[in-house]
């Protein structure tokens, strides 16, 4: 964690502005972390309000061109991605709110991941495979599902998000889950809130 003001990046992926369980749980988690850390700066990316474009052929061509050789048009094409990467690099802590949609992550969250998972920026290739470059960060994944049991064989969101975090170098990942809300209702929310309250002081 940085020696100056610590920075928390919150990413909300629920398309629901109201009655979103991941937003409710993330509110509580961020409030808890703010109460424990002096001068915590909270930056927020709300994917329901900020449209992250899908990658396309022009983006791929620009990304795989050596930075020194990029044209002005290619640099412009990557400007949005550069800003998202910069926000991620600046953060000491991540709180990513992940509702499970149809067994996976929301499309907007996948678009964000495609924009920040970049060779030479957040990972690099080596003779032994890719190595993440964002070491030393802490991530919280706030998961909610209507019917999917978290970490079950039909949950393709939670293990995917863990893998993405590790891929970019973030190994310290805590999952807070309100699962099977359609069946468990408030019981699931209360269990997740209890997990948040039990987050270690040193985290």
mmCIF file with all atom_site columns, C-alpha atoms in Angstrom:
data_model
loop_
_atom_site.group_PDB
_atom_site.id
_atom_site.type_symbol
_atom_site.label_atom_id
_atom_site.label_alt_id
_atom_site.label_comp_id
_atom_site.label_asym_id
_atom_site.label_entity_id
_atom_site.label_seq_id
_atom_site.pdbx_PDB_ins_code
_atom_site.Cartn_x
_atom_site.Cartn_y
_atom_site.Cartn_z
_atom_site.occupancy
_atom_site.B_iso_or_equiv
_atom_site.pdbx_formal_charge
_atom_site.auth_seq_id
_atom_site.auth_comp_id
_atom_site.auth_asym_id
_atom_site.auth_atom_id
_atom_site.pdbx_PDB_model_num
ATOM 1   C CA . UNK A 1 1   ? 0.000   0.000   0.000   1.00 0.00 ? 1   UNK A CA 1
ATOM 2   C CA . UNK A 1 2   ? 1.218   3.483   -0.812  1.00 0.00 ? 2   UNK A CA 1
ATOM 3   C CA . UNK A 1 3   ? 2.986   5.543   1.871   1.00 0.00 ? 3   UNK A CA 1
ATOM 4   C CA . UNK A 1 4   ? 0.748   8.549   1.195   1.00 0.00 ? 4   UNK A CA 1
ATOM 5   C CA . UNK A 1 5   ? -3.035  8.662   0.976   1.00 0.00 ? 5   UNK A CA 1
ATOM 6   C CA . UNK A 1 6   ? -4.361  5.152   0.275   1.00 0.00 ? 6   UNK A CA 1
ATOM 7   C CA . UNK A 1 7   ? -6.634  4.849   -2.752  1.00 0.00 ? 7   UNK A CA 1
ATOM 8   C CA . UNK A 1 8   ? -9.625  2.555   -3.132  1.00 0.00 ? 8   UNK A CA 1
ATOM 9   C CA . UNK A 1 9   ? -11.141 1.918   -6.551  1.00 0.00 ? 9   UNK A CA 1
ATOM 10  C CA . UNK A 1 10  ? -14.747 0.772   -6.452  1.00 0.00 ? 10  UNK A CA 1
ATOM 11  C CA . UNK A 1 11  ? -16.173 -0.785  -9.608  1.00 0.00 ? 11  UNK A CA 1
ATOM 12  C CA . UNK A 1 12  ? -19.935 -1.304  -9.714  1.00 0.00 ? 12  UNK A CA 1
ATOM 13  C CA . UNK A 1 13  ? -21.142 -3.735  -12.369 1.00 0.00 ? 13  UNK A CA 1
ATOM 14  C CA . UNK A 1 14  ? -24.827 -4.031  -11.513 1.00 0.00 ? 14  UNK A CA 1
ATOM 15  C CA . UNK A 1 15  ? -27.127 -2.486  -14.093 1.00 0.00 ? 15  UNK A CA 1
ATOM 16  C CA . UNK A 1 16  ? -29.648 -1.855  -11.316 1.00 0.00 ? 16  UNK A CA 1
ATOM 17  C CA . UNK A 1 17  ? -29.362 1.565   -9.699  1.00 0.00 ? 17  UNK A CA 1
ATOM 18  C CA . UNK A 1 18  ? -31.879 0.681   -6.969  1.00 0.00 ? 18  UNK A CA 1
ATOM 19  C CA . UNK A 1 19  ? -32.401 -2.541  -5.032  1.00 0.00 ? 19  UNK A CA 1
ATOM 20  C CA . UNK A 1 20  ? -28.962 -3.800  -6.045  1.00 0.00 ? 20  UNK A CA 1
ATOM 21  C CA . UNK A 1 21  ? -27.543 -6.144  -3.445  1.00 0.00 ? 21  UNK A CA 1
ATOM 22  C CA . UNK A 1 22  ? -23.963 -5.772  -4.679  1.00 0.00 ? 22  UNK A CA 1
ATOM 23  C CA . UNK A 1 23  ? -24.250 -1.996  -4.387  1.00 0.00 ? 23  UNK A CA 1
ATOM 24  C CA . UNK A 1 24  ? -25.713 -2.280  -0.870  1.00 0.00 ? 24  UNK A CA 1
ATOM 25  C CA . UNK A 1 25  ? -22.980 -4.639  0.268   1.00 0.00 ? 25  UNK A CA 1
ATOM 26  C CA . UNK A 1 26  ? -20.240 -2.572  -1.376  1.00 0.00 ? 26  UNK A CA 1
ATOM 27  C CA . UNK A 1 27  ? -21.538 0.544   0.373   1.00 0.00 ? 27  UNK A CA 1
ATOM 28  C CA . UNK A 1 28  ? -21.118 -1.208  3.713   1.00 0.00 ? 28  UNK A CA 1
ATOM 29  C CA . UNK A 1 29  ? -17.691 -2.605  2.876   1.00 0.00 ? 29  UNK A CA 1
ATOM 30  C CA . UNK A 1 30  ? -16.369 0.749   1.683   1.00 0.00 ? 30  UNK A CA 1
ATOM 31  C CA . UNK A 1 31  ? -17.769 2.478   4.783   1.00 0.00 ? 31  UNK A CA 1
ATOM 32  C CA . UNK A 1 32  ? -16.023 -0.101  6.970   1.00 0.00 ? 32  UNK A CA 1
ATOM 33  C CA . UNK A 1 33  ? -12.693 0.353   5.209   1.00 0.00 ? 33  UNK A CA 1
ATOM 34  C CA . UNK A 1 34  ? -13.019 4.149   5.419   1.00 0.00 ? 34  UNK A CA 1
ATOM 35  C CA . UNK A 1 35  ? -13.604 3.892   9.169   1.00 0.00 ? 35  UNK A CA 1
ATOM 36  C CA . UNK A 1 36  ? -10.406 1.883   9.553   1.00 0.00 ? 36  UNK A CA 1
ATOM 37  C CA . UNK A 1 37  ? -8.086  3.831   7.265   1.00 0.00 ? 37  UNK A CA 1
ATOM 38  C CA . UNK A 1 38  ? -7.235  7.485   7.679   1.00 0.00 ? 38  UNK A CA 1
ATOM 39  C CA . UNK A 1 39  ? -7.623  9.653   4.589   1.00 0.00 ? 39  UNK A CA 1
ATOM 40  C CA . UNK A 1 40  ? -8.796  6.818   2.356   1.00 0.00 ? 40  UNK A CA 1
ATOM 41  C CA . UNK A 1 41  ? -9.506  8.218   -1.085  1.00 0.00 ? 41  UNK A CA 1
ATOM 42  C CA . UNK A 1 42  ? -12.387 6.455   -2.828  1.00 0.00 ? 42  UNK A CA 1
ATOM 43  C CA . UNK A 1 43  ? -12.582 6.541   -6.615  1.00 0.00 ? 43  UNK A CA 1
ATOM 44  C CA . UNK A 1 44  ? -15.621 5.029   -8.269  1.00 0.00 ? 44  UNK A CA 1
ATOM 45  C CA . UNK A 1 45  ? -16.336 3.561   -11.675 1.00 0.00 ? 45  UNK A CA 1
ATOM 46  C CA . UNK A 1 46  ? -20.038 2.835   -12.160 1.00 0.00 ? 46  UNK A CA 1
ATOM 47  C CA . UNK A 1 47  ? -20.450 0.711   -15.250 1.00 0.00 ? 47  UNK A CA 1
ATOM 48  C CA . UNK A 1 48  ? -24.172 1.445   -15.340 1.00 0.00 ? 48  UNK A CA 1
ATOM 49  C CA . UNK A 1 49  ? -23.324 5.108   -15.911 1.00 0.00 ? 49  UNK A CA 1
ATOM 50  C CA . UNK A 1 50  ? -19.993 4.905   -17.746 1.00 0.00 ? 50  UNK A CA 1
ATOM 51  C CA . UNK A 1 51  ? -20.112 3.093   -21.054 1.00 0.00 ? 51  UNK A CA 1
ATOM 52  C CA . UNK A 1 52  ? -16.931 1.093   -21.585 1.00 0.00 ? 52  UNK A CA 1
ATOM 53  C CA . UNK A 1 53  ? -16.589 0.300   -25.304 1.00 0.00 ? 53  UNK A CA 1
ATOM 54  C CA . UNK A 1 54  ? -16.002 -3.174  -26.610 1.00 0.00 ? 54  UNK A CA 1
ATOM 55  C CA . UNK A 1 55  ? -12.613 -3.832  -28.130 1.00 0.00 ? 55  UNK A CA 1
ATOM 56  C CA . UNK A 1 56  ? -12.514 -4.004  -31.918 1.00 0.00 ? 56  UNK A CA 1
ATOM 57  C CA . UNK A 1 57  ? -9.976  -4.544  -34.690 1.00 0.00 ? 57  UNK A CA 1
ATOM 58  C CA . UNK A 1 58  ? -8.651  -0.984  -34.500 1.00 0.00 ? 58  UNK A CA 1
ATOM 59  C CA . UNK A 1 59  ? -8.193  -1.278  -30.731 1.00 0.00 ? 59  UNK A CA 1
ATOM 60  C CA . UNK A 1 60  ? -6.386  -4.602  -31.053 1.00 0.00 ? 60  UNK A CA 1
ATOM 61  C CA . UNK A 1 61  ? -4.100  -3.230  -33.762 1.00 0.00 ? 61  UNK A CA 1
ATOM 62  C CA . UNK A 1 62  ? -3.236  -0.207  -31.626 1.00 0.00 ? 62  UNK A CA 1
ATOM 63  C CA . UNK A 1 63  ? -2.679  -2.269  -28.495 1.00 0.00 ? 63  UNK A CA 1
ATOM 64  C CA . UNK A 1 64  ? -0.303  -4.692  -30.195 1.00 0.00 ? 64  UNK A CA 1
ATOM 65  C CA . UNK A 1 65  ? 1.702   -1.938  -31.860 1.00 0.00 ? 65  UNK A CA 1
ATOM 66  C CA . UNK A 1 66  ? 4.840   -0.990  -29.944 1.00 0.00 ? 66  UNK A CA 1
ATOM 67  C CA . UNK A 1 67  ? 4.043   2.206   -27.986 1.00 0.00 ? 67  UNK A CA 1
ATOM 68  C CA . UNK A 1 68  ? 6.931   4.048   -29.672 1.00 0.00 ? 68  UNK A CA 1
ATOM 69  C CA . UNK A 1 69  ? 5.502   3.229   -33.092 1.00 0.00 ? 69  UNK A CA 1
ATOM 70  C CA . UNK A 1 70  ? 1.847   4.086   -32.517 1.00 0.00 ? 70  UNK A CA 1
ATOM 71  C CA . UNK A 1 71  ? 0.205   6.690   -34.683 1.00 0.00 ? 71  UNK A CA 1
ATOM 72  C CA . UNK A 1 72  ? -1.774  9.566   -33.225 1.00 0.00 ? 72  UNK A CA 1
ATOM 73  C CA . UNK A 1 73  ? -4.949  7.739   -34.241 1.00 0.00 ? 73  UNK A CA 1
ATOM 74  C CA . UNK A 1 74  ? -3.813  4.612   -32.397 1.00 0.00 ? 74  UNK A CA 1
ATOM 75  C CA . UNK A 1 75  ? -2.959  6.584   -29.276 1.00 0.00 ? 75  UNK A CA 1
ATOM 76  C CA . UNK A 1 76  ? -6.388  8.199   -29.440 1.00 0.00 ? 76  UNK A CA 1
ATOM 77  C CA . UNK A 1 77  ? -7.971  4.774   -29.824 1.00 0.00 ? 77  UNK A CA 1
ATOM 78  C CA . UNK A 1 78  ? -6.305  3.584   -26.614 1.00 0.00 ? 78  UNK A CA 1
ATOM 79  C CA . UNK A 1 79  ? -6.887  6.767   -24.612 1.00 0.00 ? 79  UNK A CA 1
ATOM 80  C CA . UNK A 1 80  ? -9.945  5.425   -22.813 1.00 0.00 ? 80  UNK A CA 1
ATOM 81  C CA . UNK A 1 81  ? -8.198  2.171   -21.984 1.00 0.00 ? 81  UNK A CA 1
ATOM 82  C CA . UNK A 1 82  ? -5.133  4.085   -20.792 1.00 0.00 ? 82  UNK A CA 1
ATOM 83  C CA . UNK A 1 83  ? -7.328  6.038   -18.366 1.00 0.00 ? 83  UNK A CA 1
ATOM 84  C CA . UNK A 1 84  ? -8.912  2.860   -17.006 1.00 0.00 ? 84  UNK A CA 1
ATOM 85  C CA . UNK A 1 85  ? -5.490  1.243   -16.588 1.00 0.00 ? 85  UNK A CA 1
ATOM 86  C CA . UNK A 1 86  ? -4.160  4.346   -14.830 1.00 0.00 ? 86  UNK A CA 1
ATOM 87  C CA . UNK A 1 87  ? -7.084  4.256   -12.393 1.00 0.00 ? 87  UNK A CA 1
ATOM 88  C CA . UNK A 1 88  ? -6.396  0.621   -11.653 1.00 0.00 ? 88  UNK A CA 1
ATOM 89  C CA . UNK A 1 89  ? -2.671  1.156   -11.183 1.00 0.00 ? 89  UNK A CA 1
ATOM 90  C CA . UNK A 1 90  ? -3.290  4.050   -8.789  1.00 0.00 ? 90  UNK A CA 1
ATOM 91  C CA . UNK A 1 91  ? -5.451  1.954   -6.481  1.00 0.00 ? 91  UNK A CA 1
ATOM 92  C CA . UNK A 1 92  ? -4.193  0.173   -3.392  1.00 0.00 ? 92  UNK A CA 1
ATOM 93  C CA . UNK A 1 93  ? -7.539  -1.549  -2.793  1.00 0.00 ? 93  UNK A CA 1
ATOM 94  C CA . UNK A 1 94  ? -10.208 -2.756  -5.220  1.00 0.00 ? 94  UNK A CA 1
ATOM 95  C CA . UNK A 1 95  ? -13.853 -3.327  -4.371  1.00 0.00 ? 95  UNK A CA 1
ATOM 96  C CA . UNK A 1 96  ? -15.548 -4.915  -7.367  1.00 0.00 ? 96  UNK A CA 1
ATOM 97  C CA . UNK A 1 97  ? -19.295 -5.453  -7.138  1.00 0.00 ? 97  UNK A CA 1
ATOM 98  C CA . UNK A 1 98  ? -20.180 -8.476  -9.267  1.00 0.00 ? 98  UNK A CA 1
ATOM 99  C CA . UNK A 1 99  ? -23.753 -9.625  -9.762  1.00 0.00 ? 99  UNK A CA 1
ATOM 100 C CA . UNK A 1 100 ? -23.919 -13.011 -11.457 1.00 0.00 ? 100 UNK A CA 1
ATOM 101 C CA . UNK A 1 101 ? -25.863 -12.678 -14.705 1.00 0.00 ? 101 UNK A CA 1
ATOM 102 C CA . UNK A 1 102 ? -26.712 -15.939 -16.463 1.00 0.00 ? 102 UNK A CA 1
ATOM 103 C CA . UNK A 1 103 ? -23.910 -17.782 -14.638 1.00 0.00 ? 103 UNK A CA 1
ATOM 104 C CA . UNK A 1 104 ? -21.224 -15.235 -15.611 1.00 0.00 ? 104 UNK A CA 1
ATOM 105 C CA . UNK A 1 105 ? -20.208 -11.613 -15.190 1.00 0.00 ? 105 UNK A CA 1
ATOM 106 C CA . UNK A 1 106 ? -22.190 -8.698  -16.663 1.00 0.00 ? 106 UNK A CA 1
ATOM 107 C CA . UNK A 1 107 ? -21.161 -7.688  -20.183 1.00 0.00 ? 107 UNK A CA 1
ATOM 108 C CA . UNK A 1 108 ? -20.079 -4.250  -18.966 1.00 0.00 ? 108 UNK A CA 1
ATOM 109 C CA . UNK A 1 109 ? -17.662 -5.795  -16.484 1.00 0.00 ? 109 UNK A CA 1
ATOM 110 C CA . UNK A 1 110 ? -16.217 -8.049  -19.173 1.00 0.00 ? 110 UNK A CA 1
ATOM 111 C CA . UNK A 1 111 ? -15.718 -4.948  -21.348 1.00 0.00 ? 111 UNK A CA 1
ATOM 112 C CA . UNK A 1 112 ? -13.789 -3.279  -18.492 1.00 0.00 ? 112 UNK A CA 1
ATOM 113 C CA . UNK A 1 113 ? -11.622 -6.360  -18.046 1.00 0.00 ? 113 UNK A CA 1
ATOM 114 C CA . UNK A 1 114 ? -10.827 -6.427  -21.769 1.00 0.00 ? 114 UNK A CA 1
ATOM 115 C CA . UNK A 1 115 ? -9.751  -2.777  -21.544 1.00 0.00 ? 115 UNK A CA 1
ATOM 116 C CA . UNK A 1 116 ? -7.436  -3.229  -18.541 1.00 0.00 ? 116 UNK A CA 1
ATOM 117 C CA . UNK A 1 117 ? -5.888  -6.636  -19.261 1.00 0.00 ? 117 UNK A CA 1
ATOM 118 C CA . UNK A 1 118 ? -3.071  -5.333  -21.439 1.00 0.00 ? 118 UNK A CA 1
ATOM 119 C CA . UNK A 1 119 ? 0.382   -6.703  -22.130 1.00 0.00 ? 119 UNK A CA 1
ATOM 120 C CA . UNK A 1 120 ? 3.161   -4.340  -20.998 1.00 0.00 ? 120 UNK A CA 1
ATOM 121 C CA . UNK A 1 121 ? 0.664   -2.461  -18.827 1.00 0.00 ? 121 UNK A CA 1
ATOM 122 C CA . UNK A 1 122 ? -0.934  -4.866  -16.359 1.00 0.00 ? 122 UNK A CA 1
ATOM 123 C CA . UNK A 1 123 ? 0.883   -8.087  -17.291 1.00 0.00 ? 123 UNK A CA 1
ATOM 124 C CA . UNK A 1 124 ? 3.867   -9.165  -19.344 1.00 0.00 ? 124 UNK A CA 1
ATOM 125 C CA . UNK A 1 125 ? 4.767   -12.276 -21.253 1.00 0.00 ? 125 UNK A CA 1
ATOM 126 C CA . UNK A 1 126 ? 7.788   -14.303 -20.178 1.00 0.00 ? 126 UNK A CA 1
ATOM 127 C CA . UNK A 1 127 ? 9.292   -17.600 -21.276 1.00 0.00 ? 127 UNK A CA 1
ATOM 128 C CA . UNK A 1 128 ? 7.393   -19.163 -18.381 1.00 0.00 ? 128 UNK A CA 1
ATOM 129 C CA . UNK A 1 129 ? 4.069   -17.586 -19.277 1.00 0.00 ? 129 UNK A CA 1
ATOM 130 C CA . UNK A 1 130 ? 2.317   -14.321 -18.380 1.00 0.00 ? 130 UNK A CA 1
ATOM 131 C CA . UNK A 1 131 ? 3.231   -12.480 -15.180 1.00 0.00 ? 131 UNK A CA 1
ATOM 132 C CA . UNK A 1 132 ? 0.970   -9.891  -13.544 1.00 0.00 ? 132 UNK A CA 1
ATOM 133 C CA . UNK A 1 133 ? 2.379   -6.429  -12.928 1.00 0.00 ? 133 UNK A CA 1
ATOM 134 C CA . UNK A 1 134 ? -0.080  -5.119  -10.309 1.00 0.00 ? 134 UNK A CA 1
ATOM 135 C CA . UNK A 1 135 ? 1.399   -6.729  -7.234  1.00 0.00 ? 135 UNK A CA 1
ATOM 136 C CA . UNK A 1 136 ? 0.808   -5.465  -3.712  1.00 0.00 ? 136 UNK A CA 1
ATOM 137 C CA . UNK A 1 137 ? -2.890  -4.656  -4.106  1.00 0.00 ? 137 UNK A CA 1
ATOM 138 C CA . UNK A 1 138 ? -5.879  -6.012  -2.181  1.00 0.00 ? 138 UNK A CA 1
ATOM 139 C CA . UNK A 1 139 ? -9.119  -6.941  -3.946  1.00 0.00 ? 139 UNK A CA 1
ATOM 140 C CA . UNK A 1 140 ? -12.584 -7.592  -2.582  1.00 0.00 ? 140 UNK A CA 1
ATOM 141 C CA . UNK A 1 141 ? -15.090 -9.292  -4.865  1.00 0.00 ? 141 UNK A CA 1
ATOM 142 C CA . UNK A 1 142 ? -18.643 -8.574  -3.726  1.00 0.00 ? 142 UNK A CA 1
ATOM 143 C CA . UNK A 1 143 ? -20.748 -11.268 -5.371  1.00 0.00 ? 143 UNK A CA 1
ATOM 144 C CA . UNK A 1 144 ? -24.518 -11.702 -5.518  1.00 0.00 ? 144 UNK A CA 1
ATOM 145 C CA . UNK A 1 145 ? -26.586 -14.335 -7.286  1.00 0.00 ? 145 UNK A CA 1
ATOM 146 C CA . UNK A 1 146 ? -30.259 -15.032 -7.693  1.00 0.00 ? 146 UNK A CA 1
ATOM 147 C CA . UNK A 1 147 ? -30.030 -18.810 -7.885  1.00 0.00 ? 147 UNK A CA 1
ATOM 148 C CA . UNK A 1 148 ? -26.446 -19.775 -8.635  1.00 0.00 ? 148 UNK A CA 1
ATOM 149 C CA . UNK A 1 149 ? -24.472 -21.209 -5.709  1.00 0.00 ? 149 UNK A CA 1
ATOM 150 C CA . UNK A 1 150 ? -21.183 -19.300 -5.505  1.00 0.00 ? 150 UNK A CA 1
ATOM 151 C CA . UNK A 1 151 ? -18.151 -21.404 -6.452  1.00 0.00 ? 151 UNK A CA 1
ATOM 152 C CA . UNK A 1 152 ? -20.392 -24.209 -7.676  1.00 0.00 ? 152 UNK A CA 1
ATOM 153 C CA . UNK A 1 153 ? -19.798 -25.901 -11.050 1.00 0.00 ? 153 UNK A CA 1
ATOM 154 C CA . UNK A 1 154 ? -22.312 -23.506 -12.650 1.00 0.00 ? 154 UNK A CA 1
ATOM 155 C CA . UNK A 1 155 ? -20.707 -20.342 -11.251 1.00 0.00 ? 155 UNK A CA 1
ATOM 156 C CA . UNK A 1 156 ? -18.469 -19.013 -14.013 1.00 0.00 ? 156 UNK A CA 1
ATOM 157 C CA . UNK A 1 157 ? -18.228 -15.515 -12.518 1.00 0.00 ? 157 UNK A CA 1
ATOM 158 C CA . UNK A 1 158 ? -16.423 -15.933 -9.188  1.00 0.00 ? 158 UNK A CA 1
ATOM 159 C CA . UNK A 1 159 ? -13.558 -18.188 -10.356 1.00 0.00 ? 159 UNK A CA 1
ATOM 160 C CA . UNK A 1 160 ? -13.200 -16.061 -13.477 1.00 0.00 ? 160 UNK A CA 1
ATOM 161 C CA . UNK A 1 161 ? -12.822 -12.886 -11.435 1.00 0.00 ? 161 UNK A CA 1
ATOM 162 C CA . UNK A 1 162 ? -10.298 -14.542 -9.135  1.00 0.00 ? 162 UNK A CA 1
ATOM 163 C CA . UNK A 1 163 ? -8.320  -15.663 -12.175 1.00 0.00 ? 163 UNK A CA 1
ATOM 164 C CA . UNK A 1 164 ? -8.409  -12.187 -13.751 1.00 0.00 ? 164 UNK A CA 1
ATOM 165 C CA . UNK A 1 165 ? -7.129  -10.643 -10.531 1.00 0.00 ? 165 UNK A CA 1
ATOM 166 C CA . UNK A 1 166 ? -4.285  -13.151 -10.330 1.00 0.00 ? 166 UNK A CA 1
ATOM 167 C CA . UNK A 1 167 ? -3.535  -12.690 -14.034 1.00 0.00 ? 167 UNK A CA 1
ATOM 168 C CA . UNK A 1 168 ? -2.789  -8.994  -13.477 1.00 0.00 ? 168 UNK A CA 1
ATOM 169 C CA . UNK A 1 169 ? -0.814  -9.721  -10.307 1.00 0.00 ? 169 UNK A CA 1
ATOM 170 C CA . UNK A 1 170 ? -3.403  -9.353  -7.536  1.00 0.00 ? 170 UNK A CA 1
ATOM 171 C CA . UNK A 1 171 ? -3.188  -12.467 -5.382  1.00 0.00 ? 171 UNK A CA 1
ATOM 172 C CA . UNK A 1 172 ? -4.794  -11.090 -2.203  1.00 0.00 ? 172 UNK A CA 1
ATOM 173 C CA . UNK A 1 173 ? -8.487  -11.562 -2.998  1.00 0.00 ? 173 UNK A CA 1
ATOM 174 C CA . UNK A 1 174 ? -11.404 -11.812 -0.576  1.00 0.00 ? 174 UNK A CA 1
ATOM 175 C CA . UNK A 1 175 ? -14.848 -12.917 -1.752  1.00 0.00 ? 175 UNK A CA 1
ATOM 176 C CA . UNK A 1 176 ? -17.977 -11.666 0.014   1.00 0.00 ? 176 UNK A CA 1
ATOM 177 C CA . UNK A 1 177 ? -21.061 -13.439 -1.308  1.00 0.00 ? 177 UNK A CA 1
ATOM 178 C CA . UNK A 1 178 ? -24.818 -13.114 -1.022  1.00 0.00 ? 178 UNK A CA 1
ATOM 179 C CA . UNK A 1 179 ? -25.811 -16.206 -2.934  1.00 0.00 ? 179 UNK A CA 1
ATOM 180 C CA . UNK A 1 180 ? -29.122 -17.698 -4.053  1.00 0.00 ? 180 UNK A CA 1
ATOM 181 C CA . UNK A 1 181 ? -31.078 -14.592 -3.143  1.00 0.00 ? 181 UNK A CA 1
ATOM 182 C CA . UNK A 1 182 ? -34.259 -15.844 -4.794  1.00 0.00 ? 182 UNK A CA 1
ATOM 183 C CA . UNK A 1 183 ? -34.380 -18.729 -2.337  1.00 0.00 ? 183 UNK A CA 1
ATOM 184 C CA . UNK A 1 184 ? -32.599 -17.325 0.735   1.00 0.00 ? 184 UNK A CA 1
ATOM 185 C CA . UNK A 1 185 ? -33.563 -13.651 0.600   1.00 0.00 ? 185 UNK A CA 1
ATOM 186 C CA . UNK A 1 186 ? -32.564 -11.602 3.629   1.00 0.00 ? 186 UNK A CA 1
ATOM 187 C CA . UNK A 1 187 ? -30.720 -14.573 5.089   1.00 0.00 ? 187 UNK A CA 1
ATOM 188 C CA . UNK A 1 188 ? -28.205 -14.373 2.233   1.00 0.00 ? 188 UNK A CA 1
ATOM 189 C CA . UNK A 1 189 ? -27.768 -10.621 2.662   1.00 0.00 ? 189 UNK A CA 1
ATOM 190 C CA . UNK A 1 190 ? -27.319 -10.936 6.419   1.00 0.00 ? 190 UNK A CA 1
ATOM 191 C CA . UNK A 1 191 ? -24.691 -13.648 5.901   1.00 0.00 ? 191 UNK A CA 1
ATOM 192 C CA . UNK A 1 192 ? -22.766 -11.414 3.501   1.00 0.00 ? 192 UNK A CA 1
ATOM 193 C CA . UNK A 1 193 ? -22.974 -8.453  5.885   1.00 0.00 ? 193 UNK A CA 1
ATOM 194 C CA . UNK A 1 194 ? -21.581 -10.681 8.615   1.00 0.00 ? 194 UNK A CA 1
ATOM 195 C CA . UNK A 1 195 ? -18.682 -11.594 6.326   1.00 0.00 ? 195 UNK A CA 1
ATOM 196 C CA . UNK A 1 196 ? -18.003 -7.899  5.815   1.00 0.00 ? 196 UNK A CA 1
ATOM 197 C CA . UNK A 1 197 ? -18.032 -7.172  9.541   1.00 0.00 ? 197 UNK A CA 1
ATOM 198 C CA . UNK A 1 198 ? -15.555 -10.031 9.999   1.00 0.00 ? 198 UNK A CA 1
ATOM 199 C CA . UNK A 1 199 ? -13.040 -8.591  7.517   1.00 0.00 ? 199 UNK A CA 1
ATOM 200 C CA . UNK A 1 200 ? -9.709  -8.517  9.409   1.00 0.00 ? 200 UNK A CA 1
ATOM 201 C CA . UNK A 1 201 ? -8.520  -5.155  10.685  1.00 0.00 ? 201 UNK A CA 1
ATOM 202 C CA . UNK A 1 202 ? -5.218  -5.512  8.829   1.00 0.00 ? 202 UNK A CA 1
ATOM 203 C CA . UNK A 1 203 ? -6.888  -6.073  5.453   1.00 0.00 ? 203 UNK A CA 1
#
